[in-house]
mmCIF file of C-alpha atoms in Angstrom:
data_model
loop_
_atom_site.group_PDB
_atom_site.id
_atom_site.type_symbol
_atom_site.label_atom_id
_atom_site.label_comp_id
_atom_site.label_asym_id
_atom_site.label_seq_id
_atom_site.Cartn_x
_atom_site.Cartn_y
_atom_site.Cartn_z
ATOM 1 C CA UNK Y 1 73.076 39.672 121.253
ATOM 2 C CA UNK Y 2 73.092 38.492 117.406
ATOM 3 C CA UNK Y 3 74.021 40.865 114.770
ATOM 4 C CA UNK Y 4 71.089 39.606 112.899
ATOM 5 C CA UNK Y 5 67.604 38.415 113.429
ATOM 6 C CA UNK Y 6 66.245 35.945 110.853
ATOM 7 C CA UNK Y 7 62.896 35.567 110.822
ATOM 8 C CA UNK Y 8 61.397 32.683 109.494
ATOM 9 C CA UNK Y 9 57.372 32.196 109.428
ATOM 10 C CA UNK Y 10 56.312 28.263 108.508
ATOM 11 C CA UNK Y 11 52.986 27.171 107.611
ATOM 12 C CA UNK Y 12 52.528 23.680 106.085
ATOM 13 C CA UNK Y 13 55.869 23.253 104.059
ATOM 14 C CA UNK Y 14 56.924 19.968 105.893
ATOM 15 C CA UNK Y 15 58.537 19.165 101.987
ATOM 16 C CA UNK Y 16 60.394 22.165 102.186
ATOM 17 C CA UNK Y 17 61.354 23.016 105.518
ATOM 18 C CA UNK Y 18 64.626 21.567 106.299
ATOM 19 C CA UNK Y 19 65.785 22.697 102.935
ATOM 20 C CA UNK Y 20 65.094 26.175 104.386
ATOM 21 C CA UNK Y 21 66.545 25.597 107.605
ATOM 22 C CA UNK Y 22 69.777 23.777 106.676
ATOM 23 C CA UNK Y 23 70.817 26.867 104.270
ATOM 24 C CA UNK Y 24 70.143 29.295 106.995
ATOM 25 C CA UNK Y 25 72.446 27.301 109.591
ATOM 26 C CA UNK Y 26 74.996 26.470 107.110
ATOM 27 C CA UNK Y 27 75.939 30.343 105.798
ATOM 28 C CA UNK Y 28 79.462 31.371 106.202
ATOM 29 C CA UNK Y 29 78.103 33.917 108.392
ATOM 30 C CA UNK Y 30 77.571 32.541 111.712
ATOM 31 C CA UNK Y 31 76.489 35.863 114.147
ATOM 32 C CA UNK Y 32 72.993 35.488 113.770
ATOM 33 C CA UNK Y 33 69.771 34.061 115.892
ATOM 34 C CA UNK Y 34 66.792 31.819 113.920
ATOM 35 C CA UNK Y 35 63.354 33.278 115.056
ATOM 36 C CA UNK Y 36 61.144 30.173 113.782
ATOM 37 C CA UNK Y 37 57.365 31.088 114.158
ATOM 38 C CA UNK Y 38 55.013 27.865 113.337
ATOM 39 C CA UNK Y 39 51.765 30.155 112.132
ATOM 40 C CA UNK Y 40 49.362 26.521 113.193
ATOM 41 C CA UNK Y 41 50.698 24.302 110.646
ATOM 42 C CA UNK Y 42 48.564 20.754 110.623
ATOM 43 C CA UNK Y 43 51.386 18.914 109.149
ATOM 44 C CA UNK Y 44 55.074 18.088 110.433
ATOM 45 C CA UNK Y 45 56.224 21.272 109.964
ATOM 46 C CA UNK Y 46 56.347 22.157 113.576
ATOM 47 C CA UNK Y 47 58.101 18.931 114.577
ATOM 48 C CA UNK Y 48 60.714 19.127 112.164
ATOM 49 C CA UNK Y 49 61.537 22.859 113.034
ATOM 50 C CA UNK Y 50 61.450 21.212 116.891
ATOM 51 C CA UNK Y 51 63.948 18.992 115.668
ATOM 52 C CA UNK Y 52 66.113 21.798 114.760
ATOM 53 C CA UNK Y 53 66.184 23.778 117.445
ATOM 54 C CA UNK Y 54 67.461 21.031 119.773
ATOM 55 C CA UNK Y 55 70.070 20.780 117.507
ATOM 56 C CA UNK Y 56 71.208 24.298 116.690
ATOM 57 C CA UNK Y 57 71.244 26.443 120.240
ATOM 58 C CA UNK Y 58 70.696 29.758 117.366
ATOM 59 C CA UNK Y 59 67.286 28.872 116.481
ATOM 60 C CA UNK Y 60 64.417 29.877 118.493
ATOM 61 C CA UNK Y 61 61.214 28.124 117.989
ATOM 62 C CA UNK Y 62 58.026 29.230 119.130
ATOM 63 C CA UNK Y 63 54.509 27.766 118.194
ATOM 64 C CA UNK Y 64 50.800 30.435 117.481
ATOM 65 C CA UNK Y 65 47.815 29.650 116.391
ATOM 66 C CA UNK Y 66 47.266 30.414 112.489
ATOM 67 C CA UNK Y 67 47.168 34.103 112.276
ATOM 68 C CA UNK Y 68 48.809 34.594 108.938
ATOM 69 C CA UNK Y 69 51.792 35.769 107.323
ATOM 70 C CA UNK Y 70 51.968 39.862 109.215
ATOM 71 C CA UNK Y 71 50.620 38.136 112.409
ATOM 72 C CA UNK Y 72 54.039 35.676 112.808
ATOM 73 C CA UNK Y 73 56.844 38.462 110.951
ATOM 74 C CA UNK Y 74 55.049 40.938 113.418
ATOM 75 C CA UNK Y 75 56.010 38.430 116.808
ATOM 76 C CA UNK Y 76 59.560 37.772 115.583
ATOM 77 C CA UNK Y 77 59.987 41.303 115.424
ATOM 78 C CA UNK Y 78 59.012 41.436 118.861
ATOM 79 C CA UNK Y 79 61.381 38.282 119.587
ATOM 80 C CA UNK Y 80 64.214 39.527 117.602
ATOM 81 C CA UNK Y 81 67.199 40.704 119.527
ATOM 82 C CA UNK Y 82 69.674 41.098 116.885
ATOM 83 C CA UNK Y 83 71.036 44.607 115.522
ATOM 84 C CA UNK Y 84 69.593 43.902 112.159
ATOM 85 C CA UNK Y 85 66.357 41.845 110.965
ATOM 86 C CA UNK Y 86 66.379 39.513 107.759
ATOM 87 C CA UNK Y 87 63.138 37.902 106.761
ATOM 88 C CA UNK Y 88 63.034 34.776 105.168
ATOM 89 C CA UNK Y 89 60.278 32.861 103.651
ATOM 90 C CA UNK Y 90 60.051 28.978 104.881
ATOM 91 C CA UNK Y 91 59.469 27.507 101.210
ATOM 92 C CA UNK Y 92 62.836 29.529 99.935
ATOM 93 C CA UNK Y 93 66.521 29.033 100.138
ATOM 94 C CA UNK Y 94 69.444 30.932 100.604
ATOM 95 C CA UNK Y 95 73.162 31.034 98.767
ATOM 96 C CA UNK Y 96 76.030 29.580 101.110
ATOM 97 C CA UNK Y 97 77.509 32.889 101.450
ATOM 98 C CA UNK Y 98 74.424 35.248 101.036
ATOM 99 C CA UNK Y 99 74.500 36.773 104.622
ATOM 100 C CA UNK Y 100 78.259 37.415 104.763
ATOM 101 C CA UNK Y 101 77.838 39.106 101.065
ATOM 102 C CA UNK Y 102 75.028 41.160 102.818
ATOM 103 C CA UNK Y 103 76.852 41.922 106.251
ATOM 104 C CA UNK Y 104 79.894 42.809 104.813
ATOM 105 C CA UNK Y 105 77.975 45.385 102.763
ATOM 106 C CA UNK Y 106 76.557 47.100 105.506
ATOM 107 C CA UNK Y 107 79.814 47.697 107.533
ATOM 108 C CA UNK Y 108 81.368 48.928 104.698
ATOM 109 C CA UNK Y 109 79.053 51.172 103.673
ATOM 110 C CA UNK Y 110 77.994 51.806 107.638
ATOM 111 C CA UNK Y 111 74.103 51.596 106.147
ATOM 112 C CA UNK Y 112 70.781 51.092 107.898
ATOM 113 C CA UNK Y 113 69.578 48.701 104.574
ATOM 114 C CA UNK Y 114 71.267 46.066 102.524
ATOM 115 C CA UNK Y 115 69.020 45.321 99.303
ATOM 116 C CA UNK Y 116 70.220 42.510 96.795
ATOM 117 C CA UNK Y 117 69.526 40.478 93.822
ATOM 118 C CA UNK Y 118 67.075 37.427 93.771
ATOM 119 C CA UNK Y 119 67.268 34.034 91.998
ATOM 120 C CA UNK Y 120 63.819 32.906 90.548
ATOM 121 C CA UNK Y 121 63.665 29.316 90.448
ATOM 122 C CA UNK Y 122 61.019 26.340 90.052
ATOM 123 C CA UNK Y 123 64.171 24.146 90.825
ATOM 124 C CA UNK Y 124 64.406 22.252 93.894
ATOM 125 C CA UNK Y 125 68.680 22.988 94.458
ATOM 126 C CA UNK Y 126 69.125 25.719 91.839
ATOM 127 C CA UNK Y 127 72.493 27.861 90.935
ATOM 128 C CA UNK Y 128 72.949 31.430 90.772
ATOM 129 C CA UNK Y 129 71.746 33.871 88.122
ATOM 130 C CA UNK Y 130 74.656 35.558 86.786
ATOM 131 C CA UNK Y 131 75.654 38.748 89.049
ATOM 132 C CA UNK Y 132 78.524 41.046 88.937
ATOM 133 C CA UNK Y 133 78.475 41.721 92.759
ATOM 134 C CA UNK Y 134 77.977 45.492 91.337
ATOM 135 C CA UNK Y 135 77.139 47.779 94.330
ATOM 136 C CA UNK Y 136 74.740 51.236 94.233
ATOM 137 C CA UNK Y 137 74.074 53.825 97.008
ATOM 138 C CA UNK Y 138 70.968 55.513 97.283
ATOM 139 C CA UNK Y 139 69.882 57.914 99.696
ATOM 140 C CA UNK Y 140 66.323 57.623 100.999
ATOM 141 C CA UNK Y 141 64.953 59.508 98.531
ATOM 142 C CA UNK Y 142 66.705 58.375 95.667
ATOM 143 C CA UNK Y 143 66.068 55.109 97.135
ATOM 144 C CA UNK Y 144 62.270 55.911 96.924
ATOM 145 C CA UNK Y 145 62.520 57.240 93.646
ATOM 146 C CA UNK Y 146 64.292 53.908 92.473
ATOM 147 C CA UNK Y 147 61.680 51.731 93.816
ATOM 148 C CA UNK Y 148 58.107 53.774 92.438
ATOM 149 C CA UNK Y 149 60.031 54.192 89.239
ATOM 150 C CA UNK Y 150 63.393 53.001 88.588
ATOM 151 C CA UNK Y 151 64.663 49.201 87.870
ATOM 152 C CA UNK Y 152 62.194 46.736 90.083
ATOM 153 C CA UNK Y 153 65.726 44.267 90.207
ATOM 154 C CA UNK Y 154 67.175 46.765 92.416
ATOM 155 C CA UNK Y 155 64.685 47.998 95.153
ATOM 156 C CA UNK Y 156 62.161 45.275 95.240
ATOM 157 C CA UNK Y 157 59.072 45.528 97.487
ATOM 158 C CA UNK Y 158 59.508 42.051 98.616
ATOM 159 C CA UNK Y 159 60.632 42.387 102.269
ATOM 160 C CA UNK Y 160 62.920 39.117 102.042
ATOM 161 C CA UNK Y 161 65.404 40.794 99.565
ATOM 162 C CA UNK Y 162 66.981 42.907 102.249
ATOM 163 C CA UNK Y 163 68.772 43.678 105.394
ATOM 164 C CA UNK Y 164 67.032 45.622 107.887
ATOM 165 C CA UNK Y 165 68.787 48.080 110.916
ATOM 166 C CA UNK Y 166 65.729 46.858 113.492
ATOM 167 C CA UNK Y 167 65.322 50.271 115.066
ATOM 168 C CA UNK Y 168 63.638 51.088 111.341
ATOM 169 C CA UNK Y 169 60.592 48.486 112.441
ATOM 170 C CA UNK Y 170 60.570 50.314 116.073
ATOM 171 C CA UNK Y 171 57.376 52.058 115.618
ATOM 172 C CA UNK Y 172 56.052 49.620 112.462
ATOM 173 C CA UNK Y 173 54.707 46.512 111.733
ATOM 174 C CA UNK Y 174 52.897 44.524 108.878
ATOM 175 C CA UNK Y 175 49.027 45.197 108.448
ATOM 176 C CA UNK Y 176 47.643 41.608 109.304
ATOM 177 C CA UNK Y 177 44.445 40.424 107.728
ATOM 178 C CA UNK Y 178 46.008 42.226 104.883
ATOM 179 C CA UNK Y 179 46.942 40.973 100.879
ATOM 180 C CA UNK Y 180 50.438 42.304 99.415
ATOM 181 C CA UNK Y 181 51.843 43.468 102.944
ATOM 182 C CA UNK Y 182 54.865 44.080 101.555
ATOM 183 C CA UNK Y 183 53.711 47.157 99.332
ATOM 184 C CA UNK Y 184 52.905 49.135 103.087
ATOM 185 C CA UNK Y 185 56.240 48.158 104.687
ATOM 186 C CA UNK Y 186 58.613 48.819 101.802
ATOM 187 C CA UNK Y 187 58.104 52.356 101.064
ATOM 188 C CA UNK Y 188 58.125 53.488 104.871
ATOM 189 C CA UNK Y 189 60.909 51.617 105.382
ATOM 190 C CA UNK Y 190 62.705 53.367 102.564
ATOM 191 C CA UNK Y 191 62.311 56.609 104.178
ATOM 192 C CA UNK Y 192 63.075 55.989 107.845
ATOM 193 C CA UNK Y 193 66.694 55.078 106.422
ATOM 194 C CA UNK Y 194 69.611 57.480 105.657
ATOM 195 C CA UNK Y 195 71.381 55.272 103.702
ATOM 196 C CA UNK Y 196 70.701 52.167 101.249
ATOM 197 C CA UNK Y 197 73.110 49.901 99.616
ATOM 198 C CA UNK Y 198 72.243 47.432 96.551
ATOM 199 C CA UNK Y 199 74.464 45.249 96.316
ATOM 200 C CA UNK Y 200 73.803 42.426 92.401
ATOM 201 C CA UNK Y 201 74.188 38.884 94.838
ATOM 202 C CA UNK Y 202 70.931 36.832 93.848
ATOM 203 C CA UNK Y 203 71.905 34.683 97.035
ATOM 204 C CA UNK Y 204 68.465 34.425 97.556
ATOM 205 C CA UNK Y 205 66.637 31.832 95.914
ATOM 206 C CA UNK Y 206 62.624 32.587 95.477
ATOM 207 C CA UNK Y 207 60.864 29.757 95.172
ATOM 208 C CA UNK Y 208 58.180 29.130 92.694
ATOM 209 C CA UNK Y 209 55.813 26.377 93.477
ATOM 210 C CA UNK Y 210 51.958 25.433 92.867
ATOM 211 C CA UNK Y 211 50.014 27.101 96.073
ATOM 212 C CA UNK Y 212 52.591 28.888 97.546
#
């Protein structure tokens, strides 16, 4: 068993793929399992994620027809076997040492989430916003509280900027056939946990890019 699940959904982003990929398999952090779902891409997407899997034993690779966004997260879920789940989007990229910043974090602080900083970026191999590796504890509510109406940097709704104890997702999943997913998950996440960590490492670098 893997410490963490990463979850990585791919539709169409042959151009961005093994940019994806390569940062995931190349973090400093090494206890981890790649859950690759192919949501019916119609370009090489598939192939090249193929192509990693033979080559990396840690990434698991498994092919649906297009069902959207929930639909894939939903089966690596399902798939996952790690203690913790991390989601990652196929068209972002991720900070050398993001997931040890991130695991390291949690055994400290013995926490059910991790939530971190995020780099916005329109640049293909971008550096890191400046951080101070600053680190806040929230309980559930105060957690909740922070994300309806405190600083948006620090409890964001987007699912990809944290680490996730997978008994939390036991008896949830994302609404499919459903815009903004995130906004159902976040909240009910928030308040199935005891204990929350933020922790300023914008190790994860968001993407911008025409279509996404």
């Amino acid at each position: 068993m893997s410490y963490v699940s990463i979850i990585v959904p791919v539709f169409n982003v042959e151009h961005l793929i093994t940019r994806c990929l390569n940062s995931i398999i190349n973090q400093t952090f090494t206890d981890f399992e790649v859950i690759v779902i192919n949501d019916g891409s119609t370009d090489s997407s598939g192939s090249i994620c193929v192509d990693f899997a033979k080559r990396d034993q840690r990434i698991k690779y498994i092919q649906i027809e297009n069902s959207g966004l929930s639909a894939a997260r939903n089966l690596g879920i399902e798939k996952a076997s790690g203690n913790f789940l991390f989601f990652v989007d196929s068209d972002d990229y991720l900070d050398t040492d993001l997931l040890k910043k991130i695991v390291s974090c949690q055994k400290k602080y013995n926490c059910e989430i991790v939530k971190f900083s995020a780099t916005i970026t329109s640049e293909e191999n971008a550096s890191m916003n400046l951080h101070s590796n600053n680190i806040k504890v929230y309980t559930s509510k105060e957690a909740i509280n922070q994300y309806f109406y405190g600083d948006k940097t620090q409890i964001k709704v987007q699912v990809w900027s944290g680490l996730y104890k997978r008994i939390l997702f036991s008896d949830i999943r994302f609404p499919e056939g459903q815009a903004y997913e995130d906004n159902y998950i976040t909240p009910v996440i928030l308040s199935k946990a005891e204990k929350i960590v933020f922790i300023d490492y914008p190790g994860y670098f968001y993407y911008i890019r025409e279509g996404s």
